[in-house]
Amino acid sequence: MRVFVAGATGAIGRQLVPRLVAAGHEVHGMTRSESKQAMLHELGAVPVVADALDPDRVADAVARAKPDVIVHQLTAIGAVDMRHFERSFAETSRLRTEGTDYLLSAGRAVGVRRFVAQSNGAFAYARTGGAVKGEEDPLDPSPAREMRGTVAALRHLEEAVLGAEWTEGIVLRYGAFYGPGTSMAPSEAQFELIRQGKLPLIGDGGGVWSFIHVADAAEATVAAVEHGRRGVYNVVDDDPAPVAEWLPALAQTLGAKKPMHVPRFVGRLFAGAPVVVMMTELRGASNAKAKRELRWRPAHPSWRQGFAAA
Ligand SMILES: NC(=O)c1ccc[n+]([C@@H]2O[C@H](COP(=O)([O-])OP(=O)(O)OC[C@H]3O[C@@H](n4cnc5c(N)ncnc54)[C@H](OP(=O)(O)O)[C@@H]3O)[C@@H](O)[C@H]2O)c1
């Protein structure tokens, strides 16, 4: 198939493109930068230079590539300032709203068979009820004030993709990424924070996280491109776990001291509400549907071994 990947140079894109190429697909990879065309060549893709927020350029790029499938992996998260959460995610939210609409409209014009888009299964589920959520469970209907725009943008993306009746719209709710190219890898921001003992455990650390190695996320994405059905798939590992469990374990893996403990109000004061939510209220996700329907298995079934291999 001809596959158009928006976000081809990113953490997930760099894992995804070579796997699509190895599976025999012709990949067209989008970037904003002329200078990243060489990287895309090396990954085996035809480089396409366009800004995802310029609808005419996107329409033109997609029309030239004439893809069977579009994969939307656009984010612009960079270094997150947790005290200014919405500001840190503002550009990503635009990519998830406007960016999604432009890609869908470009895809419709050439009649793409499938449209696969990145959503989030780690931070966006409702923070009530069971600890581990399935795809039918709702996204958070009342996010913390500081996270509302971010969750609204994910909701927009999901509704737009699933509502596109002219194509097979597929939403992949990825777990929290770790591994090469992500901020959870040796010497990268999150691992460094933990290695230096700068990430305390807040409250009871009862927030449940679902992780996914970025290579496993790419494998599941290839399966979705090839034989996914309209709908949502959680792409997470087999081992959702509370922060109180994974944070000390990761600190130990990194040779750091046991994380300090601070009460919720101190966490809120110094780190802001989103961090408190993430440490104490998140819910995890189940990968049963992706395993069953995409016939996919994560090579890193648990962060317990995965972090050490990152
Ligand atoms: N589920 C998760 O846990 C999750 C999800 C997403 C990201 N993250 C993490 O967040 C960190 C940073 O991610 P990131 O989003 O900053 O960077 P990233 O991994 O570099 O990916 C961003 C991709 O989107 C493209 N892009 C962004 N804005 C664009 C635009 N206006 N037009 C065209 N393409 C555009 C970039 O292309 P060019 O730069 O080449 O133009 C790049 O390919 C990483 O650690 C990543 O793992 C985690």
PDB file of C-alpha atoms in Angstrom, residues 2 31 68 86 99 102 153 157 161-162 178 182 216 246 251 263-264 269-270 272 275 287 291 300:
ATOM      1  CA  ARG A   2       0.965   3.633  -0.269  1.00  0.00           C
ATOM      2  CA  THR A  31       8.171  16.947   7.786  1.00  0.00           C
ATOM      3  CA  ASP A  68      -4.228   4.277   0.431  1.00  0.00           C
ATOM      4  CA  GLU A  86      -2.041  23.821  28.558  1.00  0.00           C
ATOM      5  CA  GLY A  99      -4.221  19.301  11.873  1.00  0.00           C
ATOM      6  CA  TYR A 102      -6.823  19.206   7.296  1.00  0.00           C
ATOM      7  CA  ALA A 153      -8.364  18.301  21.558  1.00  0.00           C
ATOM      8  CA  LEU A 157      -9.437  14.095  17.051  1.00  0.00           C
ATOM      9  CA  VAL A 161     -11.628  10.234  12.835  1.00  0.00           C
ATOM     10  CA  LEU A 162     -14.305   7.825  14.040  1.00  0.00           C
ATOM     11  CA  TYR A 178       9.320   5.034  26.663  1.00  0.00           C
ATOM     12  CA  THR A 182      11.290   9.590  23.849  1.00  0.00           C
ATOM     13  CA  ASP A 216       5.859  -1.931  20.300  1.00  0.00           C
ATOM     14  CA  TRP A 246       6.671   1.852  38.998  1.00  0.00           C
ATOM     15  CA  ALA A 251      14.490   4.813  40.364  1.00  0.00           C
ATOM     16  CA  PRO A 263       1.620  15.081  50.498  1.00  0.00           C
ATOM     17  CA  ARG A 264      -0.853  16.127  47.789  1.00  0.00           C
ATOM     18  CA  LEU A 269       1.809  23.869  45.348  1.00  0.00           C
ATOM     19  CA  PHE A 270       5.175  23.045  43.805  1.00  0.00           C
ATOM     20  CA  GLY A 272       0.805  21.989  39.871  1.00  0.00           C
ATOM     21  CA  VAL A 275       1.204  16.347  38.208  1.00  0.00           C
ATOM     22  CA  ASN A 287      -4.709  -4.084  25.544  1.00  0.00           C
ATOM     23  CA  LYS A 291      -4.118  -8.283  20.981  1.00  0.00           C
ATOM     24  CA  HIS A 300       8.088  -5.634  26.003  1.00  0.00           C
TER      25      HIS A 300
END
